[in-house]
Amino acid sequence: MAEKVQIFDTTLRDGEQVPGCKLNLPEKLDIARALEELGVDVIEAGFPISSPGDFESVTQISKLIKNATVCALSRSVQKDIDAAAGALKYAKRPRIHTGIGASDFHIIHKFNSTRDEIVERAIWATKHAKKYVEDVEFFCEDAGRSDPEFLARLVEAVIKAGATVVNIPDTTGYCLPEQYGRLIKHLVDNVPNIHKATISAHCHNDLGLATANSISAVANGARQIECTINGIGERAGNTSLEEVVMVMRQHKELGVYTDIQTQQLYPLSRLVSEKMRMIVQPNKAIVGSNAFAHSSGIHQDGVIKCRENYEIINPADVGVSESSIVLTARSGRAALRYRLQMLGYPVEKFDLNHLYEQFIEIADREKEVQNAHLQQMMSDLALSAVA
Ligand code: KIV
Ligand code: ZN
């Protein structure tokens, strides 16, 4: 039987760290509401210690959200955890997300510490967070570059201290899919109490591998993915929510499912793009403006005959009204006929080759041939026929 993968959305925390993407409170509430409607399991609402504004946003989101878990970030520091707990006071399902660096880079060059001390701090932080909430997620920062043996020791210790979710971030976006999957499998195979917690994948996109790495984690036992709408986030971004959700939906052989209402993916992508004033690249998978647009003659002909010839996703399934046939100088007769028919012209009464010649003249002048161009073309033809 298929197993559920929890979708942990961090658009409002890791996503909002993008320079220039800062949101005000009403904008955050709009996005949080839309995320709940989308069906995400967890909303990471912010990092309450970072500013009074962030504390207030987490408080208000906690009051607003009814079904999803609301999560607040903290370092393994008392004042952070206390602030996270304070901001989550009204949450129906509160989760504190605490953690510390797990790679030697972070242990030595960030914390000037030792592995033993890090384990002690991690145990302390988990137990402290547990005093406030039952649901504690522990992040092992830079796990992607950590020593797997040490990571397993750290994970075992925090689960013993009460962590319900263990987050294994590829903080720097360094790992290859096979490598990240192997790291997750190493934990499944070597942490004796791993069955008491959910393993979470948190990937960054520095090498463009965040989606592939997250899916590899799922294939190896992770049951939560941390992601953002449009893949926004630090540097090259986080795992894109719409991509991982659609990969799991399209590939049933993975044996997993999510509760995401996929028809809301495109509208939510637009909402986040608009509120964060961050455009979505046209060729972005699933939600880019070209994701269901066909412009070459061969593809257009194929799609007109049968959509599945060139589309693996029905656009309606992600909230895009329909595929589009873009008319350019690369388009063929089939696309021209299709568009003219859509505009109501009795194409069969014309010589298609002649129409096509006229069309190509326009297409060589214009980047894209619009309906208005075709309407002008048809009325010019009608006039010349009369004359
Ligand atoms: O990338 C990362 O390691 C993080 C943690 C704070 C979870 O965002
Ligand atoms: Zn991150």
Short mmCIF file of C-alpha atoms and ligand atoms in Angstrom, two decimals:
data_model
loop_
_atom_site.label_atom_id
_atom_site.label_comp_id
_atom_site.label_asym_id
_atom_site.label_seq_id
_atom_site.Cartn_x
_atom_site.Cartn_y
_atom_site.Cartn_z
CA MET A 1 0.00 0.00 0.00
CA ALA A 2 1.22 3.49 -0.84
CA GLU A 3 2.69 5.46 2.06
CA LYS A 4 2.12 9.13 2.72
CA VAL A 5 4.93 11.66 2.39
CA GLN A 6 4.35 14.75 4.51
CA ILE A 7 4.80 18.08 2.78
CA PHE A 8 6.55 20.62 5.00
CA ASP A 9 6.34 24.04 3.41
CA THR A 10 9.02 26.56 4.34
CA THR A 11 8.10 29.36 1.89
CA LEU A 12 7.49 31.68 4.84
CA ARG A 13 10.80 30.87 6.54
CA ASP A 14 13.59 29.60 4.22
CA GLY A 15 11.78 31.13 1.22
CA GLU A 16 11.41 34.51 2.83
CA GLN A 17 15.17 34.67 3.46
CA VAL A 18 15.57 35.67 -0.21
CA PRO A 19 16.76 39.28 -0.48
CA GLY A 20 13.90 41.53 -1.59
CA CYS A 21 11.20 38.95 -0.86
CA LYS A 22 10.23 40.20 2.58
CA LEU A 23 6.50 39.96 3.21
CA ASN A 24 4.29 42.00 5.49
CA LEU A 25 1.89 40.33 7.93
CA PRO A 26 -1.27 40.41 5.76
CA GLU A 27 0.74 38.94 2.86
CA LYS A 28 2.06 36.14 5.10
CA LEU A 29 -1.43 35.38 6.34
CA ASP A 30 -2.74 35.20 2.75
CA ILE A 31 -0.01 32.74 1.82
CA ALA A 32 -0.46 30.66 5.00
CA ARG A 33 -4.20 30.40 4.31
CA ALA A 34 -3.54 29.30 0.73
CA LEU A 35 -0.96 26.74 1.88
CA GLU A 36 -3.48 25.19 4.23
CA GLU A 37 -6.02 25.01 1.40
CA LEU A 38 -3.35 23.42 -0.78
CA GLY A 39 -3.12 20.63 1.79
CA VAL A 40 0.40 20.98 3.16
CA ASP A 41 0.99 19.06 6.38
CA VAL A 42 3.36 21.53 8.02
CA ILE A 43 3.77 25.29 7.59
CA GLU A 44 7.10 26.62 8.82
CA ALA A 45 5.89 30.09 9.73
CA GLY A 46 9.14 31.80 10.72
CA PHE A 47 12.09 32.19 13.07
CA PRO A 48 10.55 34.00 16.07
CA ILE A 49 13.79 35.04 17.82
CA SER A 50 15.00 36.79 14.65
CA SER A 51 12.73 39.86 15.03
CA PRO A 52 9.57 41.03 16.82
CA GLY A 53 7.91 41.10 13.37
CA ASP A 54 8.67 37.42 12.80
CA PHE A 55 7.48 36.55 16.32
CA GLU A 56 4.20 38.33 15.59
CA SER A 57 3.78 36.58 12.21
CA VAL A 58 4.23 33.15 13.79
CA THR A 59 1.72 34.09 16.50
CA GLN A 60 -0.88 35.27 13.98
CA ILE A 61 -0.35 32.30 11.65
CA SER A 62 -0.74 29.99 14.67
CA LYS A 63 -4.09 31.60 15.43
CA LEU A 64 -5.24 31.37 11.81
CA ILE A 65 -4.29 27.81 10.83
CA LYS A 66 -6.75 25.08 11.78
CA ASN A 67 -5.47 21.76 10.48
CA ALA A 68 -1.84 21.98 9.46
CA THR A 69 1.00 21.81 11.95
CA VAL A 70 2.57 25.24 12.50
CA CYS A 71 6.31 25.12 13.00
CA ALA A 72 8.78 27.70 14.30
CA LEU A 73 12.55 27.61 13.82
CA SER A 74 15.14 27.99 16.56
CA ARG A 75 18.83 27.36 17.05
CA SER A 76 19.85 25.05 19.92
CA VAL A 77 19.83 28.08 22.20
CA GLN A 78 17.50 28.63 25.15
CA LYS A 79 16.24 32.07 24.16
CA ASP A 80 15.46 30.84 20.62
CA ILE A 81 13.51 27.83 21.83
CA ASP A 82 11.63 29.92 24.41
CA ALA A 83 10.72 32.45 21.70
CA ALA A 84 9.56 29.69 19.34
CA ALA A 85 7.38 28.21 22.09
CA GLY A 86 5.95 31.65 22.92
CA ALA A 87 5.05 32.39 19.30
CA LEU A 88 3.40 28.96 18.93
CA LYS A 89 1.22 29.45 22.01
CA TYR A 90 -2.04 29.55 20.00
CA ALA A 91 -1.16 26.84 17.46
CA LYS A 92 -3.54 23.86 17.38
CA ARG A 93 -0.64 21.63 16.32
CA PRO A 94 2.63 23.32 17.33
CA ARG A 95 6.06 22.06 16.31
CA ILE A 96 9.42 23.47 17.43
CA HIS A 97 12.16 23.01 14.85
CA THR A 98 15.52 23.19 16.55
CA GLY A 99 18.96 22.01 15.54
CA ILE A 100 22.67 22.50 15.16
CA GLY A 101 25.51 21.98 12.68
CA ALA A 102 26.43 18.34 12.05
CA SER A 103 29.36 18.57 9.63
CA ASP A 104 32.93 19.11 10.77
CA PHE A 105 32.89 22.35 8.77
CA HIS A 106 30.16 23.68 11.01
CA ILE A 107 31.34 22.01 14.22
CA ILE A 108 34.86 23.41 13.91
CA HIS A 109 34.56 26.58 11.85
CA LYS A 110 31.13 27.79 12.95
CA PHE A 111 30.78 26.56 16.52
CA ASN A 112 34.47 26.18 17.42
CA SER A 113 33.30 23.04 19.17
CA THR A 114 33.70 19.25 19.22
CA ARG A 115 31.45 16.39 18.13
CA ASP A 116 30.85 15.39 21.76
CA GLU A 117 29.80 18.90 22.73
CA ILE A 118 27.48 19.13 19.72
CA VAL A 119 25.71 15.91 20.75
CA GLU A 120 25.30 17.25 24.29
CA ARG A 121 23.85 20.55 23.05
CA ALA A 122 21.53 18.72 20.67
CA ILE A 123 20.18 16.51 23.48
CA TRP A 124 19.74 19.52 25.73
CA ALA A 125 17.91 21.53 23.02
CA THR A 126 15.56 18.67 22.17
CA LYS A 127 14.69 18.11 25.83
CA HIS A 128 14.18 21.83 26.37
CA ALA A 129 11.84 22.08 23.36
CA LYS A 130 9.99 18.97 24.61
CA LYS A 131 9.07 20.87 27.80
CA TYR A 132 6.82 23.05 25.62
CA VAL A 133 5.54 20.81 22.82
CA GLU A 134 5.22 17.13 22.00
CA ASP A 135 6.25 17.56 18.37
CA VAL A 136 9.95 18.48 18.10
CA GLU A 137 11.86 18.39 14.84
CA PHE A 138 15.64 18.39 15.02
CA PHE A 139 17.73 19.67 12.07
CA CYS A 140 21.29 18.40 11.61
CA GLU A 141 22.59 21.36 9.62
CA ASP A 142 24.94 20.59 6.72
CA ALA A 143 24.18 16.88 7.13
CA GLY A 144 24.91 16.53 3.40
CA ARG A 145 28.62 17.05 4.09
CA SER A 146 28.73 15.31 7.48
CA ASP A 147 30.38 12.05 8.46
CA PRO A 148 27.57 9.45 8.21
CA GLU A 149 28.77 7.65 11.37
CA PHE A 150 28.64 10.84 13.40
CA LEU A 151 25.29 11.81 11.85
CA ALA A 152 23.83 8.45 12.90
CA ARG A 153 25.09 9.02 16.47
CA LEU A 154 23.57 12.51 16.57
CA VAL A 155 20.24 11.34 15.15
CA GLU A 156 20.02 8.46 17.60
CA ALA A 157 20.72 10.82 20.51
CA VAL A 158 18.05 13.37 19.57
CA ILE A 159 15.42 10.69 18.94
CA LYS A 160 16.21 9.27 22.39
CA ALA A 161 15.77 12.80 23.77
CA GLY A 162 12.30 12.98 22.18
CA ALA A 163 12.66 14.28 18.61
CA THR A 164 9.66 13.20 16.52
CA VAL A 165 11.17 14.28 13.19
CA VAL A 166 14.85 14.29 12.18
CA ASN A 167 15.73 16.73 9.44
CA ILE A 168 18.78 15.84 7.33
CA PRO A 169 19.50 19.05 5.38
CA ASP A 170 21.75 19.24 2.38
CA THR A 171 22.27 22.84 3.45
CA THR A 172 24.80 23.72 0.76
CA GLY A 173 23.13 21.80 -2.08
CA TYR A 174 26.27 19.68 -2.46
CA CYS A 175 25.02 16.10 -2.70
CA LEU A 176 24.35 13.94 -5.72
CA PRO A 177 20.98 12.13 -5.66
CA GLU A 178 22.56 8.71 -5.16
CA GLN A 179 24.83 10.07 -2.41
CA TYR A 180 22.00 11.80 -0.52
CA GLY A 181 19.80 8.70 -0.84
CA ARG A 182 22.65 6.59 0.53
CA LEU A 183 22.96 8.91 3.54
CA ILE A 184 19.25 8.49 4.31
CA LYS A 185 19.56 4.71 3.93
CA HIS A 186 22.56 4.75 6.25
CA LEU A 187 20.34 6.27 8.95
CA VAL A 188 17.52 3.79 8.28
CA ASP A 189 19.99 0.91 8.61
CA ASN A 190 22.19 2.16 11.45
CA VAL A 191 20.08 4.18 13.87
CA PRO A 192 18.42 1.63 16.19
CA ASN A 193 15.52 3.92 17.22
CA ILE A 194 14.91 5.44 13.75
CA HIS A 195 11.40 3.91 13.62
CA LYS A 196 10.38 6.33 16.39
CA ALA A 197 10.87 9.38 14.16
CA THR A 198 10.10 10.60 10.66
CA ILE A 199 13.11 11.31 8.43
CA SER A 200 12.85 14.64 6.63
CA ALA A 201 14.67 15.73 3.47
CA HIS A 202 15.63 19.42 3.25
CA CYS A 203 17.56 20.16 0.07
CA HIS A 204 19.01 23.27 -1.49
CA ASN A 205 19.38 23.76 -5.21
CA ASP A 206 22.97 24.99 -5.64
CA LEU A 207 23.67 22.31 -8.26
CA GLY A 208 20.10 22.15 -9.55
CA LEU A 209 19.61 18.80 -7.78
CA ALA A 210 17.20 19.67 -4.96
CA THR A 211 14.20 17.90 -6.49
CA ALA A 212 16.20 14.83 -7.52
CA ASN A 213 17.82 14.64 -4.08
CA SER A 214 14.50 14.90 -2.24
CA ILE A 215 12.99 12.14 -4.37
CA SER A 216 16.07 9.99 -3.79
CA ALA A 217 15.60 10.54 -0.05
CA VAL A 218 11.99 9.35 -0.30
CA ALA A 219 13.05 6.29 -2.27
CA ASN A 220 15.40 5.49 0.62
CA GLY A 221 12.97 5.98 3.50
CA ALA A 222 12.39 9.72 4.10
CA ARG A 223 8.70 10.46 4.70
CA GLN A 224 8.75 14.24 4.86
CA ILE A 225 10.01 16.71 2.25
CA GLU A 226 10.77 20.34 3.09
CA CYS A 227 10.14 22.63 0.17
CA THR A 228 8.94 26.01 -1.01
CA ILE A 229 6.50 27.29 -3.62
CA ASN A 230 8.40 28.09 -6.85
CA GLY A 231 11.54 26.66 -5.18
CA ILE A 232 12.42 30.04 -3.71
CA GLY A 233 15.00 30.20 -0.93
CA GLU A 234 18.58 30.99 0.04
CA ARG A 235 20.99 31.32 -2.92
CA ALA A 236 19.74 28.99 -5.72
CA GLY A 237 16.67 28.14 -3.65
CA ASN A 238 15.06 25.18 -1.90
CA THR A 239 13.34 22.11 -3.27
CA SER A 240 10.34 23.20 -5.30
CA LEU A 241 7.07 21.97 -3.76
CA GLU A 242 5.23 21.69 -7.07
CA GLU A 243 8.03 19.60 -8.59
CA VAL A 244 8.33 17.00 -5.83
CA VAL A 245 4.56 16.69 -5.48
CA MET A 246 4.10 16.11 -9.20
CA VAL A 247 7.03 13.66 -9.39
CA MET A 248 5.39 11.55 -6.67
CA ARG A 249 2.00 11.82 -8.36
CA GLN A 250 3.28 10.88 -11.82
CA HIS A 251 5.51 8.03 -10.62
CA LYS A 252 3.22 5.65 -8.75
CA GLU A 253 6.03 3.09 -8.70
CA LEU A 254 7.62 5.16 -5.89
CA GLY A 255 4.79 3.82 -3.71
CA VAL A 256 4.05 7.14 -2.04
CA TYR A 257 1.42 9.88 -2.14
CA THR A 258 0.81 13.35 -0.71
CA ASP A 259 -2.38 15.14 0.32
CA ILE A 260 -1.69 18.12 -1.95
CA GLN A 261 -4.63 19.46 -3.97
CA THR A 262 -2.60 19.76 -7.12
CA GLN A 263 -5.13 21.95 -9.00
CA GLN A 264 -4.13 24.74 -6.64
CA LEU A 265 -0.43 24.62 -7.53
CA TYR A 266 -0.50 27.14 -10.36
CA PRO A 267 -2.74 29.73 -8.62
CA LEU A 268 -0.55 29.50 -5.49
CA SER A 269 2.62 29.85 -7.53
CA ARG A 270 1.21 33.10 -9.00
CA LEU A 271 0.17 34.34 -5.55
CA VAL A 272 3.65 33.78 -4.09
CA SER A 273 5.34 35.29 -7.14
CA GLU A 274 3.14 38.39 -6.91
CA LYS A 275 3.45 38.88 -3.14
CA MET A 276 7.20 38.28 -3.14
CA ARG A 277 7.71 40.33 -6.30
CA MET A 278 9.75 37.49 -7.72
CA ILE A 279 9.06 36.33 -11.26
CA VAL A 280 8.85 32.63 -12.10
CA GLN A 281 11.22 31.71 -14.92
CA PRO A 282 9.10 30.87 -18.01
CA ASN A 283 10.65 27.40 -18.42
CA LYS A 284 10.16 26.47 -14.73
CA ALA A 285 8.77 22.93 -14.45
CA ILE A 286 5.03 22.68 -13.63
CA VAL A 287 4.31 26.40 -13.05
CA GLY A 288 6.39 28.34 -15.62
CA SER A 289 4.42 30.18 -18.31
CA ASN A 290 5.95 27.89 -20.96
CA ALA A 291 5.42 24.63 -19.04
CA PHE A 292 2.42 23.77 -21.24
CA ALA A 293 3.20 25.91 -24.30
CA HIS A 294 4.13 24.33 -27.62
CA SER A 295 5.82 26.33 -30.34
CA SER A 296 7.59 24.05 -32.81
CA GLY A 297 5.59 22.70 -35.75
CA ILE A 298 6.35 19.04 -35.01
CA HIS A 299 5.26 19.32 -31.36
CA GLN A 300 2.18 21.38 -32.18
CA ASP A 301 1.03 18.85 -34.74
CA GLY A 302 1.57 16.05 -32.20
CA VAL A 303 -0.27 17.82 -29.36
CA ILE A 304 -3.22 18.72 -31.58
CA LYS A 305 -3.54 15.05 -32.58
CA CYS A 306 -3.22 13.79 -29.01
CA ARG A 307 -2.14 15.92 -26.01
CA GLU A 308 -0.19 13.04 -24.43
CA ASN A 309 2.17 12.94 -27.42
CA TYR A 310 4.09 15.79 -25.81
CA GLU A 311 2.59 16.30 -22.34
CA ILE A 312 3.06 14.01 -19.36
CA ILE A 313 0.84 16.13 -17.12
CA ASN A 314 -2.69 17.29 -17.84
CA PRO A 315 -2.44 21.09 -17.31
CA ALA A 316 -5.83 21.06 -15.56
CA ASP A 317 -4.31 18.81 -12.86
CA VAL A 318 -2.04 21.67 -11.75
CA GLY A 319 -4.58 24.44 -12.25
CA VAL A 320 -3.50 25.61 -15.71
CA SER A 321 -6.63 26.03 -17.85
CA GLU A 322 -5.18 24.50 -21.03
CA SER A 323 -2.05 23.86 -23.06
CA SER A 324 -1.18 26.67 -25.41
CA ILE A 325 -0.13 26.57 -29.01
CA VAL A 326 2.21 29.50 -29.55
CA LEU A 327 2.33 30.70 -33.14
CA THR A 328 5.81 31.62 -34.36
CA ALA A 329 7.81 31.19 -37.56
CA ARG A 330 8.61 27.67 -36.28
CA SER A 331 4.90 26.70 -36.31
CA GLY A 332 3.38 24.52 -38.99
CA ARG A 333 0.15 24.32 -40.95
CA ALA A 334 -1.59 22.16 -38.31
CA ALA A 335 -1.15 24.84 -35.66
CA LEU A 336 -2.31 27.58 -38.00
CA ARG A 337 -5.43 25.64 -38.97
CA TYR A 338 -6.14 24.83 -35.30
CA ARG A 339 -5.93 28.48 -34.24
CA LEU A 340 -7.98 29.77 -37.16
CA GLN A 341 -10.67 27.20 -36.39
CA MET A 342 -10.64 28.31 -32.75
CA LEU A 343 -11.18 31.86 -33.94
CA GLY A 344 -14.20 30.67 -35.93
CA TYR A 345 -12.86 30.79 -39.49
CA PRO A 346 -14.07 28.11 -41.96
CA VAL A 347 -10.51 27.09 -42.83
CA GLU A 348 -11.67 24.31 -45.17
CA LYS A 349 -12.96 26.97 -47.58
CA PHE A 350 -9.44 28.39 -48.02
CA ASP A 351 -6.27 27.13 -49.62
CA LEU A 352 -4.23 26.23 -46.51
CA ASN A 353 -0.92 26.62 -48.34
CA HIS A 354 -1.83 30.15 -49.32
CA LEU A 355 -2.91 30.97 -45.75
CA TYR A 356 0.34 29.54 -44.50
CA GLU A 357 2.43 31.72 -46.85
CA GLN A 358 0.66 34.82 -45.54
CA PHE A 359 1.13 33.62 -41.98
CA ILE A 360 4.87 33.01 -42.40
CA GLU A 361 5.33 36.56 -43.69
CA ILE A 362 3.79 37.87 -40.48
CA ALA A 363 5.66 35.35 -38.32
CA ASP A 364 9.01 36.45 -39.74
CA ARG A 365 8.23 40.02 -38.69
CA GLU A 366 6.72 39.31 -35.26
CA LYS A 367 8.16 37.35 -32.30
CA GLU A 368 4.78 35.72 -31.78
CA VAL A 369 1.71 35.81 -34.02
CA GLN A 370 -1.30 36.95 -32.02
CA ASN A 371 -5.00 36.46 -32.72
CA ALA A 372 -5.24 40.10 -33.83
CA HIS A 373 -2.60 39.46 -36.53
CA LEU A 374 -4.59 36.49 -37.83
CA GLN A 375 -7.84 38.43 -37.78
CA GLN A 376 -6.17 41.20 -39.81
CA MET A 377 -4.74 38.61 -42.20
CA MET A 378 -8.17 37.03 -42.77
CA SER A 379 -9.90 40.35 -43.34
CA ASP A 380 -7.15 41.40 -45.83
CA LEU A 381 -7.72 38.12 -47.68
CA ALA A 382 -11.48 38.66 -47.73
CA LEU A 383 -10.98 42.19 -49.16
CA SER A 384 -8.55 41.04 -51.83
CA ALA A 385 -11.03 38.30 -52.83
CA VAL A 386 -13.78 40.94 -53.29
CA ALA A 387 -11.49 43.32 -55.25
O1 KIV B 1 19.27 24.55 5.03
C1 KIV B 1 19.23 24.32 6.26
O2 KIV B 1 20.05 23.60 6.82
C2 KIV B 1 18.16 24.95 7.02
C3 KIV B 1 18.00 24.55 8.45
C4 KIV B 1 17.91 25.76 9.32
C5 KIV B 1 16.85 23.64 8.60
O3 KIV B 1 17.38 25.72 6.48
ZN ZN B 2 17.47 25.49 4.29
#
